[in-house]
Short mmCIF file of C-alpha atoms in Angstrom, two decimals:
data_model
loop_
_atom_site.label_atom_id
_atom_site.label_comp_id
_atom_site.label_asym_id
_atom_site.label_seq_id
_atom_site.Cartn_x
_atom_site.Cartn_y
_atom_site.Cartn_z
CA UNK A 1211 -31.66 10.64 31.61
CA UNK A 1212 -33.42 8.77 28.79
CA UNK A 1213 -33.93 12.09 27.00
CA UNK A 1214 -30.23 12.95 27.42
CA UNK A 1215 -29.22 9.51 26.15
CA UNK A 1216 -31.51 9.93 23.14
CA UNK A 1217 -30.16 13.41 22.40
CA UNK A 1218 -26.64 12.03 22.69
CA UNK A 1219 -27.51 9.23 20.27
CA UNK A 1220 -28.78 11.65 17.62
CA UNK A 1221 -25.64 13.75 18.04
CA UNK A 1222 -26.91 16.99 19.57
CA UNK A 1223 -25.92 16.46 23.22
CA UNK A 1224 -22.40 16.05 24.61
CA UNK A 1225 -22.94 16.66 28.32
CA UNK A 1226 -23.20 14.19 31.15
CA UNK A 1227 -26.16 11.82 31.42
CA UNK A 1228 -27.17 12.98 34.88
CA UNK A 1229 -30.90 13.68 34.64
CA UNK A 1230 -30.35 17.39 35.33
CA UNK A 1231 -32.59 19.53 33.12
CA UNK A 1232 -30.03 22.30 32.68
CA UNK A 1233 -29.08 24.84 30.05
CA UNK A 1234 -27.11 22.34 27.96
CA UNK A 1235 -29.99 19.85 27.86
CA UNK A 1236 -32.49 22.56 26.91
CA UNK A 1237 -30.18 23.83 24.15
CA UNK A 1238 -29.83 20.30 22.78
CA UNK A 1239 -33.59 19.80 22.80
CA UNK A 1240 -34.03 23.09 20.95
CA UNK A 1241 -31.43 22.05 18.37
CA UNK A 1242 -33.22 18.74 17.79
CA UNK A 1243 -36.62 20.47 17.58
CA UNK A 1244 -35.33 22.98 15.05
CA UNK A 1245 -33.77 20.25 12.87
CA UNK A 1246 -37.09 18.34 12.82
CA UNK A 1247 -39.40 21.28 12.03
CA UNK A 1248 -40.66 21.89 15.54
CA UNK A 1249 -40.66 25.17 17.44
CA UNK A 1250 -37.27 25.28 19.28
CA UNK A 1251 -38.65 25.85 22.79
CA UNK A 1252 -36.15 23.65 24.62
CA UNK A 1253 -39.03 21.72 26.20
CA UNK A 1254 -40.38 18.55 24.60
CA UNK A 1255 -44.08 18.11 24.04
CA UNK A 1256 -45.54 14.62 24.34
CA UNK A 1257 -45.59 14.04 20.57
CA UNK A 1258 -42.03 15.33 20.22
CA UNK A 1259 -40.81 13.12 23.04
CA UNK A 1260 -42.50 10.10 21.45
CA UNK A 1261 -40.85 10.85 18.09
CA UNK A 1262 -37.40 11.36 19.63
CA UNK A 1263 -37.44 8.21 21.73
CA UNK A 1264 -39.12 6.20 18.96
CA UNK A 1265 -36.49 7.22 16.39
CA UNK A 1266 -33.67 6.23 18.70
CA UNK A 1267 -35.33 2.94 19.61
CA UNK A 1268 -35.83 2.09 15.94
CA UNK A 1269 -32.22 2.86 15.06
CA UNK A 1270 -30.85 0.95 18.03
CA UNK A 1271 -33.06 -2.01 17.18
CA UNK A 1272 -31.76 -2.04 13.60
CA UNK A 1273 -28.20 -2.06 14.88
CA UNK A 1274 -29.01 -4.53 17.61
CA UNK A 1275 -27.51 -2.37 20.37
CA UNK A 1276 -27.50 -4.71 23.36
CA UNK A 1277 -25.95 -4.57 26.81
CA UNK A 1278 -23.35 -7.35 27.06
CA UNK A 1279 -21.55 -8.58 30.17
CA UNK A 1280 -18.43 -10.45 29.10
CA UNK A 1281 -17.68 -12.08 32.42
CA UNK A 1282 -14.53 -13.88 31.28
CA UNK A 1283 -12.98 -10.57 30.23
CA UNK A 1284 -14.53 -8.59 33.07
CA UNK A 1285 -16.14 -6.02 30.75
CA UNK A 1286 -19.67 -4.62 30.42
CA UNK A 1287 -20.47 -2.78 27.20
CA UNK A 1288 -23.26 -2.09 24.69
CA UNK A 1289 -22.49 -3.87 21.41
CA UNK A 1290 -24.19 -3.71 17.98
CA UNK A 1291 -25.20 -7.37 17.92
CA UNK A 1292 -27.15 -6.75 14.73
CA UNK A 1293 -23.78 -6.15 13.05
CA UNK A 1294 -21.39 -8.44 14.98
CA UNK A 1295 -21.48 -11.80 16.70
CA UNK A 1296 -19.15 -13.58 19.11
CA UNK A 1297 -16.37 -15.49 17.39
CA UNK A 1298 -13.64 -16.67 19.77
CA UNK A 1299 -11.25 -15.88 22.61
CA UNK A 1300 -7.62 -15.18 21.83
CA UNK A 1301 -6.12 -13.31 24.84
CA UNK A 1302 -5.88 -10.46 25.32
CA UNK A 1303 -8.79 -10.20 22.86
CA UNK A 1304 -12.40 -11.33 22.70
CA UNK A 1305 -13.18 -11.41 18.98
CA UNK A 1306 -16.58 -10.44 17.58
CA UNK A 1307 -16.75 -11.07 13.82
CA UNK A 1308 -18.94 -9.33 11.26
CA UNK A 1309 -22.51 -10.57 11.07
CA UNK A 1310 -23.52 -11.11 7.47
CA UNK A 1311 -21.86 -8.56 5.22
CA UNK A 1312 -21.82 -5.70 7.75
CA UNK A 1313 -18.02 -5.38 7.60
CA UNK A 1314 -18.01 -4.46 11.32
CA UNK A 1315 -15.70 -6.09 13.87
CA UNK A 1316 -15.25 -5.61 17.62
CA UNK A 1317 -12.42 -6.59 19.91
CA UNK A 1318 -12.75 -6.52 23.67
CA UNK A 1319 -9.33 -6.14 25.29
CA UNK A 1320 -8.55 -7.58 28.70
CA UNK A 1321 -5.24 -8.55 30.30
CA UNK A 1322 -3.30 -8.04 33.54
CA UNK A 1323 -0.29 -5.75 33.36
CA UNK A 1324 1.46 -2.54 34.24
CA UNK A 1325 2.49 0.58 32.34
CA UNK A 1326 5.13 -1.33 30.37
CA UNK A 1327 2.49 -3.85 29.29
CA UNK A 1328 0.20 -0.98 28.32
CA UNK A 1329 2.90 0.66 26.20
CA UNK A 1330 3.78 -2.66 24.59
CA UNK A 1331 0.13 -3.22 23.71
CA UNK A 1332 -0.05 0.27 22.20
CA UNK A 1333 3.03 -0.33 20.04
CA UNK A 1334 1.77 -3.73 18.93
CA UNK A 1335 -1.74 -2.59 18.06
CA UNK A 1336 -0.39 0.34 16.04
CA UNK A 1337 1.08 -2.24 13.63
CA UNK A 1338 -2.18 -4.10 13.00
CA UNK A 1339 -3.87 -4.11 9.59
CA UNK A 1340 -7.15 -3.14 11.27
CA UNK A 1341 -5.52 0.07 12.56
CA UNK A 1342 -4.63 2.14 9.46
CA UNK A 1343 -1.60 4.38 10.05
CA UNK A 1344 -3.46 7.68 9.52
CA UNK A 1345 -5.48 9.13 12.37
CA UNK A 1346 -5.07 10.77 15.78
CA UNK A 1347 -3.60 8.76 18.61
CA UNK A 1348 -2.65 9.48 22.19
CA UNK A 1349 -0.81 7.48 24.84
CA UNK A 1350 -0.72 8.35 28.52
CA UNK A 1351 0.37 6.66 31.73
CA UNK A 1352 -3.04 5.11 32.35
CA UNK A 1353 -4.40 4.50 28.87
CA UNK A 1354 -4.29 5.16 25.18
CA UNK A 1355 -6.51 5.82 22.18
CA UNK A 1356 -5.83 4.84 18.57
CA UNK A 1357 -7.81 6.06 15.59
CA UNK A 1358 -6.98 4.60 12.19
CA UNK A 1359 -8.56 5.79 8.95
CA UNK A 1360 -8.10 5.05 5.27
CA UNK A 1361 -10.36 4.82 2.22
CA UNK A 1362 -11.53 1.31 3.17
CA UNK A 1363 -11.83 1.05 6.94
CA UNK A 1364 -11.94 3.11 10.10
CA UNK A 1365 -11.08 1.82 13.55
CA UNK A 1366 -11.16 3.27 17.05
CA UNK A 1367 -9.39 1.73 20.05
CA UNK A 1368 -9.83 2.88 23.65
CA UNK A 1369 -7.79 1.24 26.45
CA UNK A 1370 -7.32 2.05 30.14
CA UNK A 1371 -5.02 0.74 32.88
CA UNK A 1372 -6.38 0.56 36.43
CA UNK A 1373 -5.33 -1.50 39.44
CA UNK A 1374 -3.09 -3.77 37.40
CA UNK A 1375 -5.74 -4.52 34.75
CA UNK A 1376 -5.72 -3.36 31.13
CA UNK A 1377 -9.15 -3.23 29.54
CA UNK A 1378 -10.69 -1.62 26.49
CA UNK A 1379 -12.18 -2.20 23.06
CA UNK A 1380 -11.63 -1.75 19.33
CA UNK A 1381 -14.40 -0.99 16.83
CA UNK A 1382 -13.63 -1.59 13.13
CA UNK A 1383 -16.06 -0.63 10.37
CA UNK A 1384 -16.23 0.27 6.65
CA UNK A 1385 -15.27 3.88 5.94
CA UNK A 1386 -18.51 4.47 4.07
CA UNK A 1387 -20.48 3.59 7.22
CA UNK A 1388 -18.83 6.30 9.37
CA UNK A 1389 -21.94 8.47 10.09
CA UNK A 1390 -23.97 5.56 11.46
CA UNK A 1391 -21.04 4.00 13.30
CA UNK A 1392 -20.33 7.27 15.10
CA UNK A 1393 -23.50 6.57 17.08
CA UNK A 1394 -22.45 3.00 17.77
CA UNK A 1395 -19.07 4.23 18.97
CA UNK A 1396 -20.70 6.76 21.29
CA UNK A 1397 -22.89 4.02 22.76
CA UNK A 1398 -19.87 1.78 23.32
CA UNK A 1399 -17.85 4.55 24.96
CA UNK A 1400 -20.71 5.60 27.23
CA UNK A 1401 -21.56 2.07 28.35
CA UNK A 1402 -18.03 0.62 28.70
CA UNK A 1403 -17.34 -0.50 32.27
CA UNK A 1404 -14.67 -2.83 33.72
CA UNK A 1405 -16.13 -5.57 35.92
CA UNK A 1406 -14.48 -7.29 38.86
CA UNK A 1407 -10.78 -7.63 39.54
CA UNK A 1408 -9.77 -10.23 36.95
CA UNK A 1409 -8.75 -10.18 33.30
CA UNK A 1410 -9.12 -12.63 30.43
CA UNK A 1411 -7.59 -16.02 31.23
CA UNK A 1412 -4.61 -16.52 28.88
CA UNK A 1413 -5.35 -20.25 28.69
CA UNK A 1414 -8.47 -19.48 26.62
CA UNK A 1415 -6.21 -19.02 23.59
CA UNK A 1416 -2.70 -18.16 22.55
CA UNK A 1417 -1.44 -15.23 24.63
CA UNK A 1418 -0.24 -12.24 22.66
CA UNK A 1419 3.51 -11.83 22.28
CA UNK A 1420 4.18 -8.11 22.10
CA UNK A 1421 6.79 -8.14 19.41
CA UNK A 1422 7.24 -8.18 15.67
CA UNK A 1423 5.47 -11.30 14.54
CA UNK A 1424 3.26 -12.16 11.58
CA UNK A 1425 0.20 -12.45 13.81
CA UNK A 1426 -0.79 -10.86 17.08
CA UNK A 1427 -3.50 -12.94 18.72
CA UNK A 1428 -4.82 -13.93 15.31
CA UNK A 1429 -4.68 -10.42 13.81
CA UNK A 1430 -2.72 -9.49 10.70
CA UNK A 1431 0.21 -7.14 11.22
CA UNK A 1432 1.30 -4.43 8.78
CA UNK A 1433 4.82 -4.90 7.45
CA UNK A 1434 7.02 -2.15 5.97
CA UNK A 1435 8.33 -2.47 2.42
CA UNK A 1436 11.81 -2.56 3.92
CA UNK A 1437 13.49 -1.73 7.22
CA UNK A 1438 16.86 -0.11 7.86
CA UNK A 1439 19.06 0.50 10.83
CA UNK A 1440 20.18 3.93 11.96
CA UNK A 1441 21.24 5.94 14.97
CA UNK A 1442 19.88 8.92 16.84
CA UNK A 1443 21.94 12.06 16.26
CA UNK A 1444 20.01 14.67 18.25
CA UNK A 1445 17.79 14.88 21.32
CA UNK A 1446 14.62 15.32 19.25
CA UNK A 1447 15.00 11.94 17.53
CA UNK A 1448 16.64 12.71 14.18
CA UNK A 1449 18.19 9.56 12.74
CA UNK A 1450 21.18 9.06 10.45
CA UNK A 1451 20.68 6.15 8.05
CA UNK A 1452 21.28 4.94 4.48
CA UNK A 1453 19.82 7.02 1.63
CA UNK A 1454 19.26 4.19 -0.84
CA UNK A 1455 15.58 3.62 -1.64
CA UNK A 1456 14.15 6.24 0.73
CA UNK A 1457 13.01 8.59 -2.04
CA UNK A 1458 10.64 5.91 -3.36
CA UNK A 1459 8.89 5.45 0.00
CA UNK A 1460 5.33 6.72 0.33
CA UNK A 1461 5.67 6.88 4.10
CA UNK A 1462 8.66 6.90 6.46
CA UNK A 1463 8.63 6.04 10.15
CA UNK A 1464 11.14 5.98 13.01
CA UNK A 1465 10.17 3.23 15.45
CA UNK A 1466 6.60 3.57 14.19
CA UNK A 1467 6.46 7.38 14.44
CA UNK A 1468 5.88 9.34 11.17
CA UNK A 1469 9.04 10.96 9.80
CA UNK A 1470 10.37 12.88 6.80
CA UNK A 1471 13.69 13.16 4.96
CA UNK A 1472 15.46 16.21 6.38
CA UNK A 1473 18.69 15.70 4.44
CA UNK A 1474 19.98 13.30 1.80
CA UNK A 1475 23.28 13.04 -0.08
CA UNK A 1476 23.18 10.26 -2.70
CA UNK A 1477 26.90 10.71 -3.31
CA UNK A 1478 27.75 9.95 0.29
CA UNK A 1479 24.87 7.49 0.50
CA UNK A 1480 23.50 9.01 3.71
CA UNK A 1481 20.21 10.52 4.81
CA UNK A 1482 18.84 12.13 7.96
CA UNK A 1483 15.27 11.32 8.94
CA UNK A 1484 13.43 13.77 11.18
CA UNK A 1485 10.33 12.71 13.16
CA UNK A 1486 7.25 14.86 12.54
CA UNK A 1487 6.82 15.11 16.32
CA UNK A 1488 9.81 15.13 18.69
CA UNK A 1489 10.88 11.79 20.13
CA UNK A 1490 12.84 11.04 23.29
CA UNK A 1491 15.79 8.86 22.22
CA UNK A 1492 17.48 6.87 25.00
CA UNK A 1493 20.90 8.09 23.80
CA UNK A 1494 22.44 10.26 21.10
CA UNK A 1495 25.50 9.20 19.08
CA UNK A 1496 28.82 11.00 19.33
CA UNK A 1497 31.50 10.59 16.67
CA UNK A 1498 34.95 9.30 17.47
CA UNK A 1499 37.50 11.66 15.94
CA UNK A 1500 40.49 9.33 16.21
CA UNK A 1501 40.86 6.96 13.23
CA UNK A 1502 41.30 3.32 14.17
CA UNK A 1503 44.24 1.42 12.70
CA UNK A 1504 44.19 -1.66 10.49
CA UNK A 1505 43.21 -4.79 12.34
CA UNK A 1506 41.32 -2.88 15.05
CA UNK A 1507 38.38 -4.68 16.61
CA UNK A 1508 35.08 -3.10 15.56
CA UNK A 1509 31.41 -4.00 15.62
CA UNK A 1510 28.33 -3.19 13.52
CA UNK A 1511 25.11 -2.60 15.49
CA UNK A 1512 21.95 -3.06 13.44
CA UNK A 1513 18.50 -4.57 13.21
CA UNK A 1514 19.61 -7.68 11.36
CA UNK A 1515 16.17 -9.25 11.83
CA UNK A 1516 13.82 -6.24 11.99
CA UNK A 1517 10.56 -8.21 11.81
CA UNK A 1518 11.67 -10.87 14.30
CA UNK A 1519 13.60 -8.99 16.99
CA UNK A 1520 12.80 -5.63 18.55
CA UNK A 1521 16.43 -5.02 19.59
CA UNK A 1522 19.59 -4.56 17.52
CA UNK A 1523 22.16 -7.27 16.94
CA UNK A 1524 25.89 -6.60 17.34
CA UNK A 1525 28.13 -8.23 14.72
CA UNK A 1526 31.83 -8.27 15.60
CA UNK A 1527 34.71 -7.97 13.14
CA UNK A 1528 37.87 -6.05 12.33
CA UNK A 1529 38.96 -3.05 10.27
CA UNK A 1530 40.59 -4.63 7.19
CA UNK A 1531 41.84 -1.50 5.44
CA UNK A 1532 41.51 2.29 5.48
CA UNK A 1533 40.76 2.46 1.74
CA UNK A 1534 38.24 0.88 -0.62
CA UNK A 1535 38.98 -1.96 -3.01
CA UNK A 1536 40.12 0.53 -5.67
CA UNK A 1537 42.15 2.54 -3.17
CA UNK A 1538 39.41 5.14 -2.52
CA UNK A 1539 40.57 7.22 0.48
CA UNK A 1540 37.00 8.06 1.49
CA UNK A 1541 36.14 4.41 2.11
CA UNK A 1542 37.16 1.81 4.63
CA UNK A 1543 36.75 -1.95 4.59
CA UNK A 1544 35.44 -4.12 7.39
CA UNK A 1545 35.68 -7.87 7.77
CA UNK A 1546 32.34 -8.60 9.41
CA UNK A 1547 29.28 -10.67 8.50
CA UNK A 1548 26.19 -8.49 8.14
CA UNK A 1549 22.64 -8.74 6.79
CA UNK A 1550 20.50 -6.30 4.75
CA UNK A 1551 18.80 -5.05 7.92
CA UNK A 1552 22.16 -3.83 9.23
CA UNK A 1553 22.44 -1.23 6.43
CA UNK A 1554 22.55 2.23 7.98
CA UNK A 1555 23.75 0.98 11.35
CA UNK A 1556 26.74 2.43 13.21
CA UNK A 1557 30.22 0.93 13.29
CA UNK A 1558 31.55 1.09 16.83
CA UNK A 1559 35.09 0.94 18.11
CA UNK A 1560 36.24 -1.11 21.07
CA UNK A 1561 34.99 1.54 23.51
CA UNK A 1562 31.52 1.66 21.95
CA UNK A 1563 32.04 5.00 20.19
CA UNK A 1564 30.67 5.70 16.71
CA UNK A 1565 33.63 5.51 14.33
CA UNK A 1566 32.03 4.74 10.95
CA UNK A 1567 28.77 3.98 9.29
CA UNK A 1568 27.66 0.89 7.37
CA UNK A 1569 26.19 2.26 4.14
CA UNK A 1570 26.37 -0.41 1.44
CA UNK A 1571 23.78 -3.15 1.03
CA UNK A 1572 25.09 -6.00 3.10
CA UNK A 1573 25.05 -9.71 2.47
CA UNK A 1574 26.92 -12.53 4.15
CA UNK A 1575 30.22 -11.03 3.10
CA UNK A 1576 32.55 -8.28 4.35
CA UNK A 1577 30.74 -4.95 4.62
CA UNK A 1578 31.90 -1.67 3.09
CA UNK A 1579 31.65 1.32 5.36
CA UNK A 1580 32.34 5.00 4.90
CA UNK A 1581 34.27 6.73 7.70
CA UNK A 1582 32.62 9.82 9.11
#
């Protein structure tokens, strides 16, 4: 088992650490022997074994790989204590800050919850500055993984849900240190083990509010340059919204999922965003074909406060006129107080059907909307 662990550490073995001297273990030994100038026999001589184990021990000692039992969080894991040191508790996280100028950080994650809590944690962590937006990610019913990579930092998050407890870890490190940290990550993954039947006590710090806030348990959150409202128009998650400003965006997202501009008409002021991977919208808009009359009660549904609330706000008003201020027949006027975040949101009639679309930049004044 020690040989398998050592081979795994040097990156030539990916099988189970079970002590079985099988074909995979022999092939890994041969690969290591060949890369170090030895005859690739698949069987270690005494000198070769000493060199293999000694190399791994030296590297682990330099990184300070140490078995840690975090009893308050109920987690056992090997951590690079030569690169990080305990900082503080801030549920659901145990923070380990960088030691010296290593640039490495570790979060241990521990909280009670169910699948909804798990999904909320996933959504919240995907907005953190320490989780760059590029990188593979996967979310399932009993866990998720998040990999974030940019030119400065890399981070890997692994979380599982079992028996009402959510536990996991995040490793953050400088991008230039990726080869060495791959071994640290492997050691953390292999050694990670939930302990007991309790999670981190929320009274140890401020509990995390899964929502759009400036800080999540003391961690900086990424903010978009601007946010717009919109509405789903097909079952795969395409969204109709306002076109203004979208062409200048380096990245577009729909509820955090990467998207692209599928259609834009600057003259009409509309755009359709298409997610790069299909989404599952809770509902799809249908247009009302009957034009409402002057004075009809209408409402604008939009994310008036996109960074503060995770749900839309409904602003009620009336249809003032069926033409624009200059008599334009393709415009309609609403008497309703809206905010910039409402731009792109639907205008609904009294039955909740989509009858128009709020397309002009809104302030605390009547909005201008273009009938569909």
